[in-house]
Amino acid sequence: ILTHLRSFEMEVNRFYTNHVMMVEPTKFFFNTETACDNEFMHNVEEDNEAIANKAIQEHRDLRAKIEEAGITVTKYEQMTDDLPDSLFPNNWFSTHKYPGNIDNRLVCVYPMKAPTRQREVNPKIIEDFTEPESHTIDLTGFCEKGQVLEGTGALIFDPVNLKVYANISQRCEKDVLDHFLEQFNSKCQEPFRSVVFSSCTSSGTPIYHTNVMFSVLSEHIVVCLESIPDEEERKKVVEEITSSELNKYPKKLLEISLEEVNNMCGNIICVLNKDQEPCVIMATTAYNGFKPENLEELKAHYKIIHSDVSTIEKIGGGS
């Protein structure tokens, strides 16, 4: 049994990274362009300079905690002061390298909805993460057509089971997703397939990004089933997560409530430290917002890294 468990752990962990990239803000403020479909954003009556200083310190504190946990961080800075959401680079940029499936790094650049966010695309970051044998998928041409697919905010990858989970919204258009998957699979030895659904907040507003209510960890999938109003879609998502017929390594479903979603409990990521131990990075709001049994389940399987990013959460609508 121990040998089998260790084999499973090694097989799964090889799909997770021990290296993250962060973009430190220089100016941070409420972005009216992105607020129209992000219910999690809140404007506050506070000086923009004070808000920016708080966000910069929160970002630095988070980075320090990640590095202290034995995870490599590559840091960039916001290109210009008028791009307040630059600290969320995962929406326009992702890299993929899955041993035995995508052996050479694949760099993906995505089309953003808001004009300010479209201008976040940083050629320096793309250049630095492009290796000699890398391939690139550049979807930014869809911006001219007004079509959108906002990176790993919209797309949640399960590289072990060859799936991409996606909540269809104004930030995740099915046509662009299908095009992306065709391009992505052309670089894979084994193809991925999409699992799509629609989700809503407690007020009935469509959830703008999948990663608000859905996260793939090494042993679990965290999902808010309550946010998926269609019963058939809900059943399909549960089956896709847990079925031994549909998964090489079925994951344990960790269900969170809409209240936990409001506390950013879905907005968490799994990485490895220098000892190849799985860690989960989350906001302190999420750490305090999980139901006790859900937090205990996570603590039993992962090292938890959390930091206070309350200014970034409240004004930026994410963590």
mmCIF file of N, CA, C and O in Angstrom, residues 110-115 117-119 121 139-149 176:
data_model
loop_
_atom_site.group_PDB
_atom_site.id
_atom_site.type_symbol
_atom_site.label_atom_id
_atom_site.label_comp_id
_atom_site.label_asym_id
_atom_site.label_seq_id
_atom_site.Cartn_x
_atom_site.Cartn_y
_atom_site.Cartn_z
ATOM 1 N N TYR A 110 -3.261 34.902 -24.075
ATOM 2 C CA TYR A 110 -4.714 34.865 -24.207
ATOM 3 C C TYR A 110 -5.320 36.237 -24.497
ATOM 4 O O TYR A 110 -4.767 37.268 -24.108
ATOM 5 N N PRO A 111 -6.506 36.241 -25.125
ATOM 6 C CA PRO A 111 -7.213 37.504 -25.400
ATOM 7 C C PRO A 111 -8.051 37.946 -24.202
ATOM 8 O O PRO A 111 -8.891 37.201 -23.692
ATOM 9 N N MET A 112 -7.824 39.175 -23.760
ATOM 10 C CA MET A 112 -8.504 39.732 -22.597
ATOM 11 C C MET A 112 -9.694 40.579 -23.033
ATOM 12 O O MET A 112 -9.718 41.121 -24.134
ATOM 13 N N LYS A 113 -10.650 40.735 -22.131
ATOM 14 C CA LYS A 113 -11.861 41.484 -22.455
ATOM 15 C C LYS A 113 -11.643 42.999 -22.413
ATOM 16 O O LYS A 113 -11.983 43.708 -23.356
ATOM 17 N N ALA A 114 -11.086 43.501 -21.321
ATOM 18 C CA ALA A 114 -10.949 44.947 -21.129
ATOM 19 C C ALA A 114 -9.722 45.485 -21.862
ATOM 20 O O ALA A 114 -8.660 44.857 -21.840
ATOM 21 N N PRO A 115 -9.827 46.652 -22.506
ATOM 22 C CA PRO A 115 -8.674 47.237 -23.202
ATOM 23 C C PRO A 115 -7.450 47.419 -22.291
ATOM 24 O O PRO A 115 -6.312 47.185 -22.728
ATOM 25 N N ARG A 117 -6.596 45.575 -19.846
ATOM 26 C CA ARG A 117 -6.021 44.262 -19.610
ATOM 27 C C ARG A 117 -5.330 43.723 -20.868
ATOM 28 O O ARG A 117 -4.335 43.003 -20.772
ATOM 29 N N GLN A 118 -5.823 44.076 -22.027
ATOM 30 C CA GLN A 118 -5.163 43.672 -23.272
ATOM 31 C C GLN A 118 -3.744 44.243 -23.351
ATOM 32 O O GLN A 118 -2.843 43.623 -23.918
ATOM 33 N N ARG A 119 -3.561 45.427 -22.740
ATOM 34 C CA ARG A 119 -2.250 46.076 -22.799
ATOM 35 C C ARG A 119 -1.265 45.542 -21.746
ATOM 36 O O ARG A 119 -0.127 45.982 -21.690
ATOM 37 N N VAL A 121 -0.077 42.552 -21.753
ATOM 38 C CA VAL A 121 0.797 41.548 -22.374
ATOM 39 C C VAL A 121 2.223 42.092 -22.448
ATOM 40 O O VAL A 121 2.487 43.110 -23.093
ATOM 41 N N LEU A 139 -3.267 33.854 -28.883
ATOM 42 C CA LEU A 139 -4.669 34.049 -29.227
ATOM 43 C C LEU A 139 -5.089 35.518 -29.202
ATOM 44 O O LEU A 139 -6.274 35.816 -29.305
ATOM 45 N N THR A 140 -4.121 36.421 -29.064
ATOM 46 C CA THR A 140 -4.481 37.836 -28.885
ATOM 47 C C THR A 140 -5.182 38.434 -30.109
ATOM 48 O O THR A 140 -5.831 39.465 -29.994
ATOM 49 N N GLY A 141 -5.088 37.773 -31.259
ATOM 50 C CA GLY A 141 -5.812 38.240 -32.438
ATOM 51 C C GLY A 141 -7.326 38.242 -32.240
ATOM 52 O O GLY A 141 -8.045 38.983 -32.919
ATOM 53 N N PHE A 142 -7.798 37.422 -31.315
ATOM 54 C CA PHE A 142 -9.241 37.392 -31.044
ATOM 55 C C PHE A 142 -9.732 38.712 -30.434
ATOM 56 O O PHE A 142 -10.930 39.000 -30.485
ATOM 57 N N CYS A 143 -8.823 39.496 -29.854
ATOM 58 C CA CYS A 143 -9.234 40.785 -29.270
ATOM 59 C C CYS A 143 -9.855 41.680 -30.325
ATOM 60 O O CYS A 143 -10.816 42.414 -30.042
ATOM 61 N N GLU A 144 -9.330 41.639 -31.550
ATOM 62 C CA GLU A 144 -9.859 42.479 -32.622
ATOM 63 C C GLU A 144 -11.288 42.107 -32.976
ATOM 64 O O GLU A 144 -12.051 42.922 -33.484
ATOM 65 N N LYS A 145 -11.653 40.843 -32.715
ATOM 66 C CA LYS A 145 -13.015 40.367 -32.989
ATOM 67 C C LYS A 145 -13.919 40.528 -31.776
ATOM 68 O O LYS A 145 -15.098 40.166 -31.818
ATOM 69 N N GLY A 146 -13.352 41.038 -30.682
ATOM 70 C CA GLY A 146 -14.126 41.178 -29.462
ATOM 71 C C GLY A 146 -14.399 39.859 -28.771
ATOM 72 O O GLY A 146 -15.372 39.733 -28.007
ATOM 73 N N GLN A 147 -13.542 38.856 -29.013
ATOM 74 C CA GLN A 147 -13.718 37.539 -28.415
ATOM 75 C C GLN A 147 -12.665 37.308 -27.326
ATOM 76 O O GLN A 147 -11.529 37.780 -27.440
ATOM 77 N N VAL A 148 -13.047 36.531 -26.318
ATOM 78 C CA VAL A 148 -12.284 36.528 -25.071
ATOM 79 C C VAL A 148 -12.070 35.109 -24.537
ATOM 80 O O VAL A 148 -12.956 34.261 -24.628
ATOM 81 N N LEU A 149 -10.874 34.891 -23.953
ATOM 82 C CA LEU A 149 -10.584 33.668 -23.200
ATOM 83 C C LEU A 149 -9.475 34.029 -22.213
ATOM 84 O O LEU A 149 -8.305 34.112 -22.578
ATOM 85 N N VAL A 176 -13.815 30.391 -28.709
ATOM 86 C CA VAL A 176 -12.381 30.609 -28.511
ATOM 87 C C VAL A 176 -11.770 29.443 -27.752
ATOM 88 O O VAL A 176 -10.658 29.008 -28.053
#
